[in-house]
Amino acid sequence: MEKIASLCFSLPTVTATPYLYPPMQIRTFLSNLSSKLQSLYEEREASNIALYVVEELYGKDFVRSNQLLDVKQLENLQKITTRLLQHEPVQYILGEAWFYGRKLKVNPFVLIPRPETEELVELLLKENKKPDLVILDIGCGSGCVAVTLQLEMPKSEVFALDRSRGALEVTRNNAALYNAHLHLLEADMLNPEPWEAQLPHFDIIVSNPPYISPEDKKTMENNVLLFEPMSALFAEHADPLVFYREISRFATKKLKPGGKLYFEIPHNKAEIIHQAMKSNGFSDIEIHQDMQGKPRMIAAKLS
């Protein structure tokens, strides 16, 4: 049998070299990111987003140091930059948002907490000093309102209701994060008959329900429209204020005598909501302005 010669070649050793980002100081990166984001946001907001990203990831002292970013940091920040430029909200990218001085978990199952909702909580706390109230938050989302109220009023019993199982899971995680004791209920506010009897009567009912009309989509920013949950934004009903009417009717049955109902409201629908509450038997109805001077909150007492 013929032997087949074995041919051996001596090949040069090749060492794979990872792609290295050019060295960059923190402030240079912030300036570059801010400039890129100005294609989507106003200059001040773009600058705030850029600073928020780096401070949340690495801390304010890190930003002040203005040291060189290492390769791993730059890789991470470049990935975040790509997502930001696709309109994704920074809170979803980081998985966290601040509310009433606390950092809460958020994801696309829930709305990102807004400053106006903090003002609603502040109003409720200011007007209700009794320590042991029974409170219901309808449409709890991330749990920002329910968790905050239970922590600020620790003797109170707080219920959190939402029709989204994903949202309730976020609320559950945020409650566990701060050891807030909540009663969670998955339920549809537009169909209360199957479950309302199992609930107690409340001193306070509070809600920031869906209220945007579908025709308003064309005026909305992409970072909201493309990423935040549609069911928490749009009423998905011929009457965009259906939740205000239905919650008002529900509250007449489930509030204690003299109990209070609080809403966050669209600034251009304050009078309509006022009339809906009045027609359902509420009195002492007060419309409150936010820090921008717009009517964004309403409170009323059950007669």
XYZ file of C-alpha atoms in Angstrom:
303
model
C 0.000 0.000 0.000
C 1.373 3.328 -0.947
C 2.044 5.690 1.855
C 0.466 9.097 1.500
C 2.879 11.789 2.457
C 1.719 14.118 5.169
C 2.379 17.735 4.332
C 2.817 20.162 7.212
C 2.764 23.882 6.792
C 4.049 26.274 9.376
C 1.436 29.021 9.608
C 2.030 32.316 11.378
C 0.260 32.699 14.697
C -2.571 35.245 14.512
C -3.778 36.840 17.732
C -7.278 38.296 17.583
C -7.249 41.897 18.696
C -10.557 43.221 20.037
C -11.852 46.449 18.593
C -10.755 49.256 20.847
C -12.726 52.447 21.166
C -10.501 55.505 21.077
C -9.829 56.874 24.557
C -12.469 59.377 25.567
C -12.990 61.479 28.658
C -16.396 61.438 30.318
C -17.246 65.037 29.493
C -16.317 64.497 25.853
C -18.648 61.524 25.691
C -21.436 63.547 27.345
C -20.984 66.353 24.840
C -21.036 63.925 21.914
C -24.123 62.089 23.179
C -25.966 65.327 23.869
C -25.247 66.536 20.331
C -26.583 63.289 18.839
C -29.729 63.375 20.956
C -30.539 66.894 19.767
C -31.878 65.267 16.606
C -34.698 63.913 18.802
C -34.957 66.285 21.767
C -34.517 69.933 22.599
C -30.987 70.890 23.607
C -31.623 71.055 27.351
C -33.504 67.742 27.456
C -30.829 66.048 25.338
C -28.130 67.257 27.740
C -30.152 66.083 30.760
C -30.671 62.620 29.273
C -26.968 62.224 28.513
C -25.999 63.253 32.046
C -28.714 61.061 33.589
C -27.401 57.959 31.806
C -23.821 58.333 33.008
C -24.740 59.400 36.551
C -27.182 56.512 37.000
C -24.665 53.985 35.709
C -21.490 55.245 37.327
C -22.380 57.953 39.855
C -22.024 61.714 40.111
C -18.475 61.520 41.480
C -17.462 59.524 38.424
C -18.823 62.269 36.152
C -17.043 64.976 38.147
C -13.750 63.103 37.892
C -13.717 63.492 34.089
C -11.435 60.502 33.788
C -10.990 58.366 30.687
C -13.714 55.827 30.035
C -12.406 52.299 29.708
C -13.283 49.943 26.842
C -16.045 48.140 28.727
C -17.678 51.404 29.780
C -17.524 52.786 26.250
C -18.998 49.608 24.777
C -21.890 49.771 27.239
C -22.504 53.458 26.619
C -22.391 53.005 22.843
C -25.079 50.307 23.070
C -27.223 52.646 25.150
C -26.627 55.456 22.655
C -27.914 53.255 19.828
C -31.100 52.507 21.760
C -31.619 56.145 22.708
C -31.321 57.187 19.064
C -34.105 54.712 18.267
C -36.376 56.795 20.561
C -36.333 54.249 23.418
C -36.895 56.036 26.751
C -33.855 56.098 29.001
C -35.916 54.749 31.913
C -36.732 51.556 30.006
C -33.116 51.152 28.928
C -31.897 51.399 32.517
C -34.968 49.596 33.889
C -35.482 52.223 36.580
C -37.179 55.559 37.207
C -37.223 57.966 40.128
C -40.500 58.748 41.892
C -40.947 60.722 45.100
C -37.283 60.293 46.000
C -37.216 56.541 45.402
C -35.877 54.514 42.500
C -38.517 52.149 41.109
C -38.324 49.354 38.569
C -40.035 50.016 35.230
C -40.455 48.145 31.970
C -42.704 48.465 28.881
C -45.649 46.922 30.781
C -45.996 50.216 32.704
C -45.982 53.929 32.093
C -42.889 55.830 33.138
C -43.851 57.801 36.284
C -44.318 61.518 35.590
C -43.766 64.591 37.796
C -47.500 65.362 37.579
C -48.236 62.086 39.342
C -45.817 63.030 42.100
C -47.832 66.220 42.511
C -51.022 64.147 42.783
C -49.444 62.102 45.577
C -48.231 65.266 47.295
C -51.761 66.722 47.189
C -53.275 63.548 48.625
C -50.747 63.396 51.468
C -51.206 67.076 52.256
C -54.989 66.795 52.507
C -55.160 63.521 54.454
C -53.286 63.521 57.740
C -55.137 60.637 59.378
C -52.555 57.829 59.637
C -54.709 54.713 59.199
C -56.706 55.118 56.004
C -57.932 52.474 53.562
C -56.830 53.471 50.054
C -57.404 52.102 46.552
C -55.156 52.958 43.599
C -56.949 52.133 40.330
C -54.643 51.502 37.373
C -51.570 51.126 39.567
C -49.070 50.497 36.739
C -45.573 50.506 38.234
C -47.060 50.895 41.700
C -45.501 54.328 42.061
C -48.597 55.793 43.752
C -49.568 52.760 45.839
C -46.042 52.030 47.054
C -45.399 55.678 47.903
C -48.657 56.061 49.826
C -48.049 52.915 51.856
C -44.509 54.016 52.721
C -45.514 57.585 53.554
C -48.613 56.437 55.481
C -47.361 53.126 56.942
C -50.438 52.518 59.100
C -52.732 52.722 56.088
C -54.046 49.725 54.168
C -53.384 50.173 50.446
C -54.970 48.246 47.569
C -53.520 48.360 44.037
C -55.672 47.383 41.057
C -54.732 46.947 37.401
C -56.070 44.951 34.465
C -52.513 44.180 33.275
C -50.838 41.168 34.851
C -47.469 42.480 33.671
C -48.075 45.805 35.409
C -49.082 44.073 38.633
C -45.839 42.102 38.558
C -43.897 45.385 38.374
C -45.941 46.736 41.292
C -45.232 43.554 43.246
C -41.483 43.904 42.619
C -41.443 47.563 43.641
C -43.412 46.821 46.793
C -40.932 44.078 47.691
C -38.027 46.422 46.971
C -39.167 48.769 49.752
C -41.067 46.301 51.926
C -44.370 48.048 51.190
C -47.416 45.975 52.098
C -50.033 46.093 49.328
C -53.135 44.143 48.373
C -52.924 43.469 44.615
C -55.935 42.824 42.413
C -56.044 41.990 38.702
C -59.353 43.412 37.499
C -61.027 45.379 34.708
C -62.423 48.691 35.905
C -64.962 48.702 33.061
C -66.414 45.418 34.326
C -66.478 45.721 38.129
C -69.446 43.439 38.920
C -67.442 40.181 39.238
C -64.998 41.529 41.802
C -66.159 44.731 43.507
C -67.994 42.918 46.314
C -64.746 41.404 47.595
C -63.279 44.834 48.274
C -63.817 46.822 51.481
C -65.033 50.400 51.597
C -62.333 53.019 51.180
C -61.423 56.362 52.672
C -59.633 57.332 49.453
C -59.723 56.198 45.834
C -57.036 57.580 43.547
C -56.424 57.039 39.841
C -54.425 58.201 36.840
C -56.465 56.361 34.192
C -55.999 56.144 30.403
C -57.508 59.217 28.749
C -55.798 59.942 25.413
C -57.993 59.849 22.307
C -56.706 57.718 19.392
C -56.784 60.746 17.097
C -54.158 62.386 19.321
C -51.552 59.789 18.333
C -50.264 62.052 15.569
C -49.252 64.672 18.136
C -47.365 62.288 20.432
C -43.612 61.815 20.669
C -42.140 58.571 19.350
C -40.470 57.739 22.668
C -43.979 57.526 24.161
C -45.938 56.142 21.224
C -43.465 53.421 20.236
C -42.574 52.121 23.688
C -45.080 52.906 26.454
C -48.094 50.567 26.881
C -51.021 51.572 24.693
C -53.579 50.243 27.182
C -52.281 52.659 29.831
C -52.357 55.628 27.454
C -55.506 55.214 25.386
C -59.003 54.602 26.692
C -59.733 52.355 23.664
C -63.364 53.414 23.857
C -65.677 55.736 21.969
C -65.607 57.943 25.062
C -61.965 58.736 25.949
C -63.071 59.813 29.428
C -64.920 56.563 30.102
C -62.619 55.648 33.002
C -63.353 58.910 34.819
C -67.083 58.293 34.542
C -66.906 54.616 35.515
C -64.501 55.178 38.410
C -66.717 57.992 39.679
C -69.746 55.667 39.625
C -67.744 52.882 41.258
C -66.509 55.287 43.947
C -70.072 56.222 44.943
C -70.539 52.561 45.958
C -67.129 51.839 47.472
C -66.156 55.046 49.263
C -67.070 55.532 52.894
C -69.348 58.513 53.653
C -67.168 61.594 53.325
C -64.535 59.586 51.425
C -62.445 61.319 48.755
C -61.758 60.643 45.095
C -58.559 61.900 43.436
C -57.768 61.927 39.717
C -54.875 62.993 37.555
C -56.571 64.595 34.547
C -55.849 65.924 31.040
C -55.519 69.683 31.389
C -58.035 70.386 28.601
C -60.793 68.195 30.060
C -60.964 69.510 33.621
C -64.479 70.961 33.411
C -65.951 67.872 31.736
C -64.522 65.623 34.465
C -65.734 68.097 37.101
C -69.283 67.740 35.736
C -69.033 63.943 35.611
C -68.044 63.835 39.275
C -70.762 66.282 40.253
C -73.439 64.289 38.444
C -72.373 61.215 40.424
C -73.010 62.917 43.752
C -69.590 64.336 44.634
C -69.212 67.700 46.350
C -66.373 70.015 47.361
C -64.864 69.391 43.923
C -61.552 71.191 43.519
C -59.375 71.417 40.423
C -55.666 71.819 41.192
C -52.955 73.163 38.948
C -49.561 71.548 38.452
C -46.222 73.353 38.657
C -46.699 74.519 35.062
C -49.956 76.221 35.972
C -52.116 73.681 34.138
C -55.190 72.006 35.681
C -53.892 68.432 36.127
C -55.522 67.157 39.345
C -59.025 67.033 40.722
C -60.271 66.034 44.167
C -63.814 65.611 45.470
C -65.689 64.355 48.515
C -68.579 61.911 48.486
C -71.605 63.739 49.887
